[in-house]
XYZ file of C-alpha atoms in Angstrom:
650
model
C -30.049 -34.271 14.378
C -28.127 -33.293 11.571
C -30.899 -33.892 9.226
C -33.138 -31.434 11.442
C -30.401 -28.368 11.399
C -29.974 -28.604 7.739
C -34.116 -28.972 7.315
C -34.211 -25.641 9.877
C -31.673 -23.974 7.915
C -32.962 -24.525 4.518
C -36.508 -23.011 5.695
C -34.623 -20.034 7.196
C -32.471 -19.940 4.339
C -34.662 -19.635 1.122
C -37.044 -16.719 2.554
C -34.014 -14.947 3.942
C -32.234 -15.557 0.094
C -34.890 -14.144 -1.523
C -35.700 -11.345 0.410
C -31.711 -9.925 -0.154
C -31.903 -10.968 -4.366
C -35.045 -8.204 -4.316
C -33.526 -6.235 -2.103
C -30.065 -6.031 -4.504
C -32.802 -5.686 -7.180
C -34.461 -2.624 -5.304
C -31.027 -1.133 -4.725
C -30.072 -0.978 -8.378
C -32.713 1.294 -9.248
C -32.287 4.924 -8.435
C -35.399 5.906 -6.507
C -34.700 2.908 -3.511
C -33.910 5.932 -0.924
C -35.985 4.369 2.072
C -33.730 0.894 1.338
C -30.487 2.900 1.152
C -31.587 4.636 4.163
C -31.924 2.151 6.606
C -28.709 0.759 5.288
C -26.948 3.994 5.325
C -28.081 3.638 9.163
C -26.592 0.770 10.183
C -22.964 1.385 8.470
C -23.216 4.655 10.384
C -23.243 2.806 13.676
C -20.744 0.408 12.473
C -18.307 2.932 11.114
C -18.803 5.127 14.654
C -18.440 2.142 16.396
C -14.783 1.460 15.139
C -13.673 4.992 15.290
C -14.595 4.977 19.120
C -12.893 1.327 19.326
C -9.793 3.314 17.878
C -10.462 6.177 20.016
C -10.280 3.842 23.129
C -7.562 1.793 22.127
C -5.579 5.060 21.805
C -6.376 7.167 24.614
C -5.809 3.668 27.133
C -2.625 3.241 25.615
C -1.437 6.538 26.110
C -3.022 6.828 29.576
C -1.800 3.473 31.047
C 0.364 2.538 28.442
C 2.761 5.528 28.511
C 1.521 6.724 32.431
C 0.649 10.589 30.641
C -1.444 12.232 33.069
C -4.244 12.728 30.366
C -4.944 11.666 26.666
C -2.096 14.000 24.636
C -0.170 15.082 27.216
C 3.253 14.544 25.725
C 4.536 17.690 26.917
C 4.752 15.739 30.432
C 7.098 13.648 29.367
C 11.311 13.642 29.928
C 12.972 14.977 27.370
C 14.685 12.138 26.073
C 11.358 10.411 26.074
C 9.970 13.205 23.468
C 13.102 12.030 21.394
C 13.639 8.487 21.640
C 10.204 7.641 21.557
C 9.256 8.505 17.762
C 11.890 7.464 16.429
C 12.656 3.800 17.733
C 8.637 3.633 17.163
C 8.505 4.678 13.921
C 11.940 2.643 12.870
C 9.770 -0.555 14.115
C 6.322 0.884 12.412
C 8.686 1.102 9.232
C 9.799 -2.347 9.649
C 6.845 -4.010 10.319
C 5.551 -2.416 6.554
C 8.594 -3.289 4.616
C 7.319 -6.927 5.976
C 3.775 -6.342 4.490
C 3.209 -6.667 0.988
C 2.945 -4.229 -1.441
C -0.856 -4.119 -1.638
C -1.600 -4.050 2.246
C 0.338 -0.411 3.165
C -2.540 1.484 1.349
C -4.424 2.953 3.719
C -5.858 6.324 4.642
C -8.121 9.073 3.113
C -6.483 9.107 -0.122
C -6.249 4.993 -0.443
C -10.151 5.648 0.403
C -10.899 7.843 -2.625
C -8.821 5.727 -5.280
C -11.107 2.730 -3.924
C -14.202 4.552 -4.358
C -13.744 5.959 -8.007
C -12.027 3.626 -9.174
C -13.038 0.177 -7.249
C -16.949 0.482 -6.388
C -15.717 1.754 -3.172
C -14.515 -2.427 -2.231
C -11.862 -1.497 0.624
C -9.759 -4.524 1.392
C -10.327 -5.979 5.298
C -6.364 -6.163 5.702
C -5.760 -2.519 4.557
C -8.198 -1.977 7.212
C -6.697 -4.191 9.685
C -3.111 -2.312 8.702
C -4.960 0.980 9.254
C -6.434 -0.041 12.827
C -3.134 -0.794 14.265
C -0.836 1.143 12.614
C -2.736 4.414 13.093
C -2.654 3.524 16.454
C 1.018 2.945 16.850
C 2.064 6.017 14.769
C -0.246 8.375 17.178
C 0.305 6.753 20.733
C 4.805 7.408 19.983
C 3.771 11.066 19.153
C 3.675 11.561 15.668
C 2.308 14.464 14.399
C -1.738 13.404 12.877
C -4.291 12.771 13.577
C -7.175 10.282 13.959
C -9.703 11.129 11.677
C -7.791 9.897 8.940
C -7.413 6.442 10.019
C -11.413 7.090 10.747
C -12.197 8.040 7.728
C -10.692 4.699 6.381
C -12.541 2.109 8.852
C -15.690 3.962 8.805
C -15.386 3.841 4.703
C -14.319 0.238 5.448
C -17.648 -0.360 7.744
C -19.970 0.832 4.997
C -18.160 -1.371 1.970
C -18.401 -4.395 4.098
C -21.630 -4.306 4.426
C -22.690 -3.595 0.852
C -20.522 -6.509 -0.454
C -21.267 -8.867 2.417
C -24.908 -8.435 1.076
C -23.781 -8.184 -2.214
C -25.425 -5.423 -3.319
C -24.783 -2.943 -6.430
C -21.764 -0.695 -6.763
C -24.085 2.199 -6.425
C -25.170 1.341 -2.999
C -21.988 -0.080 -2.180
C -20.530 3.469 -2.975
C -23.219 5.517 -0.443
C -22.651 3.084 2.293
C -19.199 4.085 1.704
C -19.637 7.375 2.214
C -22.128 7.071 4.866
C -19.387 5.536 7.254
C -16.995 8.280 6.195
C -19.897 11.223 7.344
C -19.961 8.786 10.347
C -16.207 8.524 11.055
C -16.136 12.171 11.257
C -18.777 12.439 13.113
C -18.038 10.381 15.352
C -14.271 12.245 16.002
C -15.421 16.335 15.785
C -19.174 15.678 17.495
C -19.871 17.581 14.137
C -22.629 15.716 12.066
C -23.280 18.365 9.968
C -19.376 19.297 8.858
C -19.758 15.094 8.844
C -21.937 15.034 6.203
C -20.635 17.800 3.935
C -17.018 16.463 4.145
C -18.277 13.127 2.886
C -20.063 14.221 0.049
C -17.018 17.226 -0.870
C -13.928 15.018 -0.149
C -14.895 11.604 -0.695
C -18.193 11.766 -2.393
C -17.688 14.432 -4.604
C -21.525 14.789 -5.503
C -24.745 16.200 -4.334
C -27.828 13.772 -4.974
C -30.848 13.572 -2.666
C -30.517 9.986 -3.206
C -26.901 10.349 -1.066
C -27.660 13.326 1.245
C -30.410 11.247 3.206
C -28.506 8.341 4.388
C -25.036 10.219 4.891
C -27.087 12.598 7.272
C -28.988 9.630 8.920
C -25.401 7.654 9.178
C -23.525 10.901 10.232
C -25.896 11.604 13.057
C -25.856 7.661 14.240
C -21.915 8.781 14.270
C -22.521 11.957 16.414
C -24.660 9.589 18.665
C -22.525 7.110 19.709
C -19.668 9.554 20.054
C -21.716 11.982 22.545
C -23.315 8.441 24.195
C -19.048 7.154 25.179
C -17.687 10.585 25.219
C -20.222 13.018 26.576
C -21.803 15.324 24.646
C -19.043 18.229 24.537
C -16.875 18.819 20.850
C -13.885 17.823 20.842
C -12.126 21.293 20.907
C -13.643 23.344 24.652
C -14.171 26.455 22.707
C -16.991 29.314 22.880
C -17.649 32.036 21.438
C -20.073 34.449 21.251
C -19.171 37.202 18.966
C -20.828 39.986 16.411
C -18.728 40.774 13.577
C -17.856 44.977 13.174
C -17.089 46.599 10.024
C -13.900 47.262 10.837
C -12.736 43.800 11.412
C -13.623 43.180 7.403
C -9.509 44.199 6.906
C -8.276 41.888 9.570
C -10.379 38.752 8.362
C -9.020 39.572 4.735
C -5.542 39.659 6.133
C -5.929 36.645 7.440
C -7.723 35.110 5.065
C -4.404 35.983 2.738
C -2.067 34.428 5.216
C -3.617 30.894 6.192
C -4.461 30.665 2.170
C -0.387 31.154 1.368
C 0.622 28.403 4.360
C -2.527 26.306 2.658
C -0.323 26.052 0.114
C 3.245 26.118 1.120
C 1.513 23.114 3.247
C 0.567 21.390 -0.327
C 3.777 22.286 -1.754
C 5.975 20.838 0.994
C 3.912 17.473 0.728
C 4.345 17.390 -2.499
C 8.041 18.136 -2.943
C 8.338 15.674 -0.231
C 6.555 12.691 -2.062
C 8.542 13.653 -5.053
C 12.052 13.144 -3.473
C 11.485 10.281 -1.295
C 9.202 8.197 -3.766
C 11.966 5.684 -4.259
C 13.087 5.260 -0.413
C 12.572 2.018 1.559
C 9.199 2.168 3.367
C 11.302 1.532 6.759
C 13.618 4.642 5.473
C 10.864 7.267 5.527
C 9.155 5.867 8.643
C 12.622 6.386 10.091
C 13.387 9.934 8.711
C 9.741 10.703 9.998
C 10.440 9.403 13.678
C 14.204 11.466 13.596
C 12.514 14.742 12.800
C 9.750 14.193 15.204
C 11.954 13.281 17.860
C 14.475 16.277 17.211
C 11.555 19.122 16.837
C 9.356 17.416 19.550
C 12.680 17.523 21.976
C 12.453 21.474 21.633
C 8.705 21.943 21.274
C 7.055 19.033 22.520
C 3.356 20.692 21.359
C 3.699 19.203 17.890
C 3.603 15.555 19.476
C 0.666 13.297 18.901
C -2.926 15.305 17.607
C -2.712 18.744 19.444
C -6.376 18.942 20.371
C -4.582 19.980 23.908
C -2.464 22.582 22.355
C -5.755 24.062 20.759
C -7.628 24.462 23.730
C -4.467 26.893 25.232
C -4.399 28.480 21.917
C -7.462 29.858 22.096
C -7.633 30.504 26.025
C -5.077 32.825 25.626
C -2.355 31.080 27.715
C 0.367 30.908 25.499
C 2.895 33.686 24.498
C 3.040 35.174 20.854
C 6.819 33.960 20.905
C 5.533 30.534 21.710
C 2.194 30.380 19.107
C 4.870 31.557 16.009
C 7.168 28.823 16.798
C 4.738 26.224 17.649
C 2.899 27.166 14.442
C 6.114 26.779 12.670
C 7.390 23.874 13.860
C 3.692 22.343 13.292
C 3.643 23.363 9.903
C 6.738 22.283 8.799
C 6.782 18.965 10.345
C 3.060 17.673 9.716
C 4.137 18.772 5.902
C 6.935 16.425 6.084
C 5.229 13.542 8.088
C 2.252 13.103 5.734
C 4.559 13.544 2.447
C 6.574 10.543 4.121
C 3.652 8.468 3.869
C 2.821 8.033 7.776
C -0.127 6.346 8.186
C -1.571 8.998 10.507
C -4.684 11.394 9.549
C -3.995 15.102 7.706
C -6.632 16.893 9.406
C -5.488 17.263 12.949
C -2.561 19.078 11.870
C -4.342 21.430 9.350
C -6.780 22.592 12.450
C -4.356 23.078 14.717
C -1.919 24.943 12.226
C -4.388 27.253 11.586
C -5.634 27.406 15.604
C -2.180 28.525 15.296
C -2.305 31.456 13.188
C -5.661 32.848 13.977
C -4.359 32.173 17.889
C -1.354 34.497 16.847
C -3.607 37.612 15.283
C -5.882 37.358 18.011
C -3.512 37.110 20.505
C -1.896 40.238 18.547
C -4.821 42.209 18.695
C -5.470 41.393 22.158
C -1.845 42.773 23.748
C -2.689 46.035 21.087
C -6.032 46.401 23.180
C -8.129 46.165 19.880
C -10.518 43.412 21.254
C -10.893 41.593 24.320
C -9.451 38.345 25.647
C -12.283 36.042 25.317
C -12.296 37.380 21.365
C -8.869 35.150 20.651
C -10.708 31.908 20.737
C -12.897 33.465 17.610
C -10.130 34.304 15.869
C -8.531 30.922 16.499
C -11.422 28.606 15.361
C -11.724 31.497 12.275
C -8.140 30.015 11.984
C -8.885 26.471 12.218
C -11.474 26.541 9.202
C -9.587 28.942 7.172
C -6.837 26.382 6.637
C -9.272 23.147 6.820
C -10.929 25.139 3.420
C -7.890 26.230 1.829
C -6.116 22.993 2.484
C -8.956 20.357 1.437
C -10.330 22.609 -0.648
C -14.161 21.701 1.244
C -15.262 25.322 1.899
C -18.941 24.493 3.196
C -17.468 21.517 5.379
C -15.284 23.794 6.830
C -18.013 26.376 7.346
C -20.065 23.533 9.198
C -17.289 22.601 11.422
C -17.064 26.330 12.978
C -20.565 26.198 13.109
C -20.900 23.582 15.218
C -17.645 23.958 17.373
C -18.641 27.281 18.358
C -22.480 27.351 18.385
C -22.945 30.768 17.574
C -24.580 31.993 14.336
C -22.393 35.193 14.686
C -19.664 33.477 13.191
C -20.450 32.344 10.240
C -20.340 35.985 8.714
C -16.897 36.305 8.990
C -15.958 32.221 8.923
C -17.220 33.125 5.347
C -14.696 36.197 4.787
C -12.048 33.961 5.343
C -12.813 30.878 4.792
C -13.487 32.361 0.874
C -10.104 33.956 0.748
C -7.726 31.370 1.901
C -9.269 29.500 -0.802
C -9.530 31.144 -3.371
C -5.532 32.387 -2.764
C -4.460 28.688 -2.228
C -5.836 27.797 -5.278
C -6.097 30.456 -7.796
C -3.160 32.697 -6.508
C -0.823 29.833 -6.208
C -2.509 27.017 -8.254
C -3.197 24.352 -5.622
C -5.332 21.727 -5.879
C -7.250 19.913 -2.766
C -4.864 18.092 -0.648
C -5.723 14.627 -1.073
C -5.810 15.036 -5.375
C -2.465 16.541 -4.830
C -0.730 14.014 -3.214
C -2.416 11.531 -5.284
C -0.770 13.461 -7.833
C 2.615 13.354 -6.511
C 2.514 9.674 -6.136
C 1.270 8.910 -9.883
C -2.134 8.011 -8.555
C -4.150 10.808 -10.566
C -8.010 9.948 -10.679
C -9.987 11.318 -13.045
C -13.708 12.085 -10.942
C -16.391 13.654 -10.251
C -15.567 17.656 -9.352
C -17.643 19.933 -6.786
C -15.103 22.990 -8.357
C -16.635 22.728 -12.015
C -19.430 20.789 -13.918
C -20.489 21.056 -17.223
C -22.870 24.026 -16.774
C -19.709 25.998 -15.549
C -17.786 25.416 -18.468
C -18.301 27.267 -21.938
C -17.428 25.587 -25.203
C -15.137 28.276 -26.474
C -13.195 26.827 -23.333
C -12.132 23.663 -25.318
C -12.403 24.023 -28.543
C -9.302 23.192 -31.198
C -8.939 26.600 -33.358
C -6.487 25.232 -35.926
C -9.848 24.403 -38.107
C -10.538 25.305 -42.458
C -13.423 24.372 -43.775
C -14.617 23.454 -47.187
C -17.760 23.108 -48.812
C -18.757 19.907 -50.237
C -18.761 18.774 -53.152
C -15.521 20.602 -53.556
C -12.619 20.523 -56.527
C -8.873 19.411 -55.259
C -7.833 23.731 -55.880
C -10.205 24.387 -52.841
C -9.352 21.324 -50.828
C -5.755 21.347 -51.139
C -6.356 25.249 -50.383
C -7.728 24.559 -47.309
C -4.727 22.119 -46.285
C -1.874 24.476 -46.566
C -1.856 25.940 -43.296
C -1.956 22.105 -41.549
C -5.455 22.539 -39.479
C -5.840 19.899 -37.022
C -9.538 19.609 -38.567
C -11.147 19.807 -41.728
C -15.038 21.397 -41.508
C -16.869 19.657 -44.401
C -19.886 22.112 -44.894
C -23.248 21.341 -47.982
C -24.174 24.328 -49.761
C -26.613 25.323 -47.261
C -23.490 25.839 -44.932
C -24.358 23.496 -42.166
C -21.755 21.415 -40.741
C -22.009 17.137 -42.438
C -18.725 16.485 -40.869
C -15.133 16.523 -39.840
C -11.691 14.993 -40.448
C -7.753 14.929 -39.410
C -5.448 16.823 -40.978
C -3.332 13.677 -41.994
C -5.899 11.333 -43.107
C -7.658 14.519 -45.394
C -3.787 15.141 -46.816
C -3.092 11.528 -47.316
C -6.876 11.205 -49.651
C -5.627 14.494 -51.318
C -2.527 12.894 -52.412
C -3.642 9.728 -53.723
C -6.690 10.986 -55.522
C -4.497 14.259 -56.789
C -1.629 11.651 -58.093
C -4.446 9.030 -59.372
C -5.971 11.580 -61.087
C -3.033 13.197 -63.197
C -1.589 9.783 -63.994
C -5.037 9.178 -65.446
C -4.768 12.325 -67.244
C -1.184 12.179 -68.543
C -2.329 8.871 -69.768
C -5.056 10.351 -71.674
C -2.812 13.127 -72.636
C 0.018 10.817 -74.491
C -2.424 8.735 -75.851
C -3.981 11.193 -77.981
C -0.433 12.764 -78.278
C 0.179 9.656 -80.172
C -2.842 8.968 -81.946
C -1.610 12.492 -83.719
C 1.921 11.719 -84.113
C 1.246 8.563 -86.048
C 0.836 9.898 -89.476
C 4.010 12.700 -89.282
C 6.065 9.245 -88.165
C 5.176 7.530 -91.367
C 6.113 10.257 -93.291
C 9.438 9.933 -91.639
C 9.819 7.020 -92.539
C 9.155 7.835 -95.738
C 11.785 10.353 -96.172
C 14.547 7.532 -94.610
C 14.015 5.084 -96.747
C 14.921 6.858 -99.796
C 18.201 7.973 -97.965
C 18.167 11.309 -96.886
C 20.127 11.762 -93.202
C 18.101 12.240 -90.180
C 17.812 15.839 -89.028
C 20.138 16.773 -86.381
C 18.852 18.459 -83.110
C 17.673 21.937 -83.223
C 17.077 24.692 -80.979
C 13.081 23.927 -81.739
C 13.467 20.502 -79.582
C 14.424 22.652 -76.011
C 11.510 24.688 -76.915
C 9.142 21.906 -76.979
C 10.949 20.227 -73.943
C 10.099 23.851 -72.017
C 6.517 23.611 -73.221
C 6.103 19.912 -72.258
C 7.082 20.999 -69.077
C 4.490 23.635 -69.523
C 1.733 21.430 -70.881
C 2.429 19.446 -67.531
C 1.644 22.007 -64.515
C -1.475 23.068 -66.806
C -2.603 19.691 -67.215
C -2.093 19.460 -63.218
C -3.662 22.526 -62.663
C -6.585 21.432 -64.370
C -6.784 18.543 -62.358
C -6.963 20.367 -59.203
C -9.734 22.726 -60.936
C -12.049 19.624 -62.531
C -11.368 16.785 -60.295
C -14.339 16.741 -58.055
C -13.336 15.059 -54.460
C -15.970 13.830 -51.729
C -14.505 14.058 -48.107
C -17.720 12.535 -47.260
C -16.110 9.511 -48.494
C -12.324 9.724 -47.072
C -11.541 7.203 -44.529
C -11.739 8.990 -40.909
C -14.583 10.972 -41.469
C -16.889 12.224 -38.495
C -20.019 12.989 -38.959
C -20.654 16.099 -36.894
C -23.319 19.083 -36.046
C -23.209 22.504 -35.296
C -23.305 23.988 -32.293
C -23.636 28.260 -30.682
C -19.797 28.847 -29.296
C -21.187 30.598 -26.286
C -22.871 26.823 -25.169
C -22.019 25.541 -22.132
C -20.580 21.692 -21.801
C -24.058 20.652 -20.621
C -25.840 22.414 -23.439
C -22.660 21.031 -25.902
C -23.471 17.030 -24.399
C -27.430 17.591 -24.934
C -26.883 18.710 -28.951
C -24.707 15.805 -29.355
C -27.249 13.437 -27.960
C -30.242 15.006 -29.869
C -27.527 14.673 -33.571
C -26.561 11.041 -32.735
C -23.051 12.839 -33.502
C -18.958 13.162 -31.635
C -17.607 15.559 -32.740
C -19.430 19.003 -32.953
C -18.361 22.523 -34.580
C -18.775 25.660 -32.891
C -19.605 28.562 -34.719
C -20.685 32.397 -33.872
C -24.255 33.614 -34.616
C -25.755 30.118 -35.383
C -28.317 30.010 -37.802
C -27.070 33.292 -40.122
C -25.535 33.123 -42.942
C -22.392 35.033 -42.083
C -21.845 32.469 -38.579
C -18.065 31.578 -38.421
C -16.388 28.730 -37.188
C -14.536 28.979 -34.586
C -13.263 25.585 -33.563
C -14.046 21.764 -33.084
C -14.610 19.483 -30.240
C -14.908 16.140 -29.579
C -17.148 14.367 -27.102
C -13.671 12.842 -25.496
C -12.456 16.645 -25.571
C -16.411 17.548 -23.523
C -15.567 14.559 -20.793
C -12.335 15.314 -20.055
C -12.394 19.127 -19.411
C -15.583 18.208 -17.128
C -13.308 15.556 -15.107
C -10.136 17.607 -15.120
C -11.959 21.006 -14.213
């Protein structure tokens, strides 16, 4: 019997073997989209199906677990409950990681994007495992998150595990990746579209056909399942049905403005956050987590767990404009603190409901000033809830999608645009924020350089990056012009033939340390020179001294004459160095650290700048004003390391 098995297995075996070794073969290449498809297609449903395991888990737990009367209903619980509850839960959540090791308490969005860039996208199964349980703990005793971040992690989890189980390339590892994450979300908003955009801005970071086709096929598997469990409403019960008037173009600006500064006072409280408790005891900041929880939640119990509850009043009108400042407050302040503590909870719960908040609080505003009517404050609440998802993550279009689809009314992406644009562009170029997740990665020494959707190479000009502190010289030069060109301590040295094109570059201290040696080599060769023919001459005029001595006349005492010739030695010595400088011929062609290098227009973009130095063979290229004419200047040099980094940093 045994015998049989192992003959059955080694005929299923070898054709099943060699189908995946062409398959891994097909997936290296670039053009395998139907492959990558289908694949992208399955980690969608096995990325959905874990956030709606999580989903499950949660909403039981809190249901019959803590006897609320519906899924986030902490506001129905006693008082003390709202205080004791986060923080002995997150005092044990905080013990149970100082147990883990070090490795297995990364988890969430940002552990997510470090293992993509950096890893091939391979996401450990017990960081996922950590995630799983712990996201669940931290949510069901009322912490303030959400789930989508925990999603995003075992959805990116669902995709790697496939790719590596198969052992395909790190290319297709990486869009399997990303098709779980477009599935996770999904899977948590009803949203495939705002799905598949956040996966490619946040996580991604790129736009490629060869990626956009499976995330959307994966995303909408997500959107499936979700609708087929769920039903088939959003996640947030809002509608709208609104067409934008001139004269609300000041409001949306206004608000716009407002979310965009709490965008980033929201950054900025992370990351002062991270910053002073980087060295605590994981159980420490769990704890301090759970105590401010408890103490705000004791007062406001609407910050407690996700919120999604909270939303829905927010934009039905039902709550006060006393109550939507200080919930919006307390929300802000506390989800700032939670996620800079390291709570293994999602970010974007908080961010939508923040800015729910605020757009909840104009609208409302409006409303009691009898400028629009009350079904209008739920459009100015979800114009809230993207405004701060854009600013915050920095993902304008996926925040753009999301009102899309959680309103379903083409009349609001007009002014979702107003003020979607404005937050963002005052979170980030008003105060100088960067996306969330890059700033706390920041903040906890875990910079990345990537991929950018801000800035690529054909939005960067050369005259950008360029080092200025440049001389040039043409070659062959003497050691006058060289040593000319050296006084002012350029960081480069142009090298130039006659013709005035660029043949290469070189340091500053190399170029002075050749200038030296072949400058000293040269006048000890030429002081050599110099007292040997003095000598050759003085030979006769010695003899006759000696002459004069040996028939007994004194030797002549020292006259005035001798400090004269002294003074002209002296003399005799900066000429003979000075015509060194002017006849000593040097060849910084030949100095060690020498780059060859080409010319290139200074108006050039980074794209153009990386195509010139491909086409040379060359590093290092020289920028110069009106290429091709005689009278071009140069204005600067850069390096190819100097081109890559300004197109990762930017």
């Amino acid at each position: 019997m045994t015998a049989l098995l192992a003959r059955i297995q080694d005929w299923l075996g070898r054709p099943l073997s060699r189908f995946i070794e062409r398959l891994r073969l097909r997936l290296a290449q670039p053009d395998a989209l139907l492959q990558v498809t289908l694949l992208g297609l399955f980690a969608g449903l096995v990325a959905a199906l874990m956030v709606v395991a999580f989903r499950l888990a949660l909403e039981g737990l809190q249901v019959y677990g803590l006897g609320l009367p519906g899924a986030e209903r902490y506001e129905s619980l006693p008082a003390e409950w709202r205080l004791l509850l986060p923080v002995g839960g997150a005092l044990i959540l905080g013990l149970a990681f100082h147990l883990l090791p070090i490795g297995m308490r990364n988890v969430g969005v940002g552990h997510v994007i470090i293992r993509f860039h950096r890893f091939g996208a391979d996401l450990p199964w017990q960081n996922a495992i950590v995630q799983f349980f712990a996201g669940i703990w931290g949510l069901l005793i009322g912490l303030t998150g959400g789930r989508e971040g925990p999603g995003i992690h075992l959805g990116a989890f669902g995709g790697s595990l496939i790719g590596h189980t198969l052992g395909l390339p790190n290319n297709s590892v990486r869009t399997l990746s990303g098709c779980g994450v477009a599935a996770a979300i999904s899977a948590a908003f009803n949203t495939p579209l705002a799905g598949v955009i956040f996966a490619l801005e946040v996580v991604i970071k790129q736009y490629t056909l060869a990626s956009f086709l499976p995330v959307i096929l994966a995303s909408s598997m997500g959107a499936l399942l979700a609708t087929t469990v769920f039903g088939p409403e959003a996640v947030f019960n809002i509608e709208i049905h609104q067409q934008m008037s001139f004269w609300e173009v000041p409001t949306l600006l206004g608000l716009g403005l407002v979310i965009g500064a709490m965008a980033a006072g929201y950054i900025q409280i992370i990351e002062g956050t991270i910053a002073r408790s980087w060295k605590w005891p994981v159980w420490a900041r769990f704890t301090a987590a759970g105590v401010a929880t408890g103490i705000v939640g004791f007062w406001v119990p609407e910050v407690l767990g996700i919120g999604y509850d909270t939303t829905d009043l927010v934009a039905a009108a039902e709550l006060t404009l006393g109550a939507l400042l200080v919930v919006a407050l307390a929300k802000w302040l506390l989800a700032s603190v939670t996620v800079g503590l390291g709570l293994p909870v999602g970010t974007i719960a908080p961010i939508l409901m923040i800015g729910a908040m605020v757009g909840g609080t104009l609208g409302s505003l409006l409303y009691h000033l009898d400028q629009i009517p009350l079904a209008d404050v739920a459009f100015y609440t979800v114009l809230g809830m993207g405004a701060m998802m854009g600013a915050t993550l920095q993902a304008p279009l996926a925040a753009l999608a999301a009102v899309l689809e959680l309103t379903s009314d083409t009349g609001a992406i007009l002014p979702a645009m107003i003020t979607i644009v404005v937050s963002g562009l005052v979170s980030r170029m008003v105060f100088g924020k960067d996306a969330l997740y890059d700033a706390m990665l920041r903040a906890n020494d875990q910079q990345m350089p990537g991929p950018s959707l801000w800035f690529n190479g054909d939005n960067i000009g050369v005259s950008s990056i360029i080092e200025r502190r440049v001389a040039e010289v043409t070659c062959p030069c003497n050691l006058a012009r060289f040593e000319q060109a050296l006084e002012d301590k350029p960081a480069w040295i142009v090298l130039r033939d006659e013709e005035r094109n660029a043949m290469g570059v070189i340091r500053y201290a190399p170029a002075r340390a050749a200038y030296d040696q072949i400058f000293n080599q040269a006048l000890f060769d030429a002081q050599a020179e110099a007292d040997r023919a003095a000598r050759e001459q003085a030979e006769p005029n010695l003899d006759e001294a000696a002459t004069t001595l040996d028939e007994g006349s004194e030797a002549p005492a020292t006259r005035p004459e001798e400090t004269e010739e002294a003074t002209a030695q002296t003399a005799d010595a900066e000429v003979l160095a000075a015509n060194v400088r002017e006849n000593v011929v040097i060849d910084p062609a030949e100095i060690s650290g020498f780059y060859r290098a080409a010319d290139v227009e200074v108006g050039f973009t980074l794209t153009q700048a990386q195509r010139v130095m491909r086409e040379q063979d060359v590093g290092v290229l020289v920028a110069r004003r009106m290429l091709g004419s005689k009278q071009a200047r140069t204005l600067g040099v850069m390096t190819a390391a100097m081109l890559e980094q300004a197109i990762v940093e930017r």
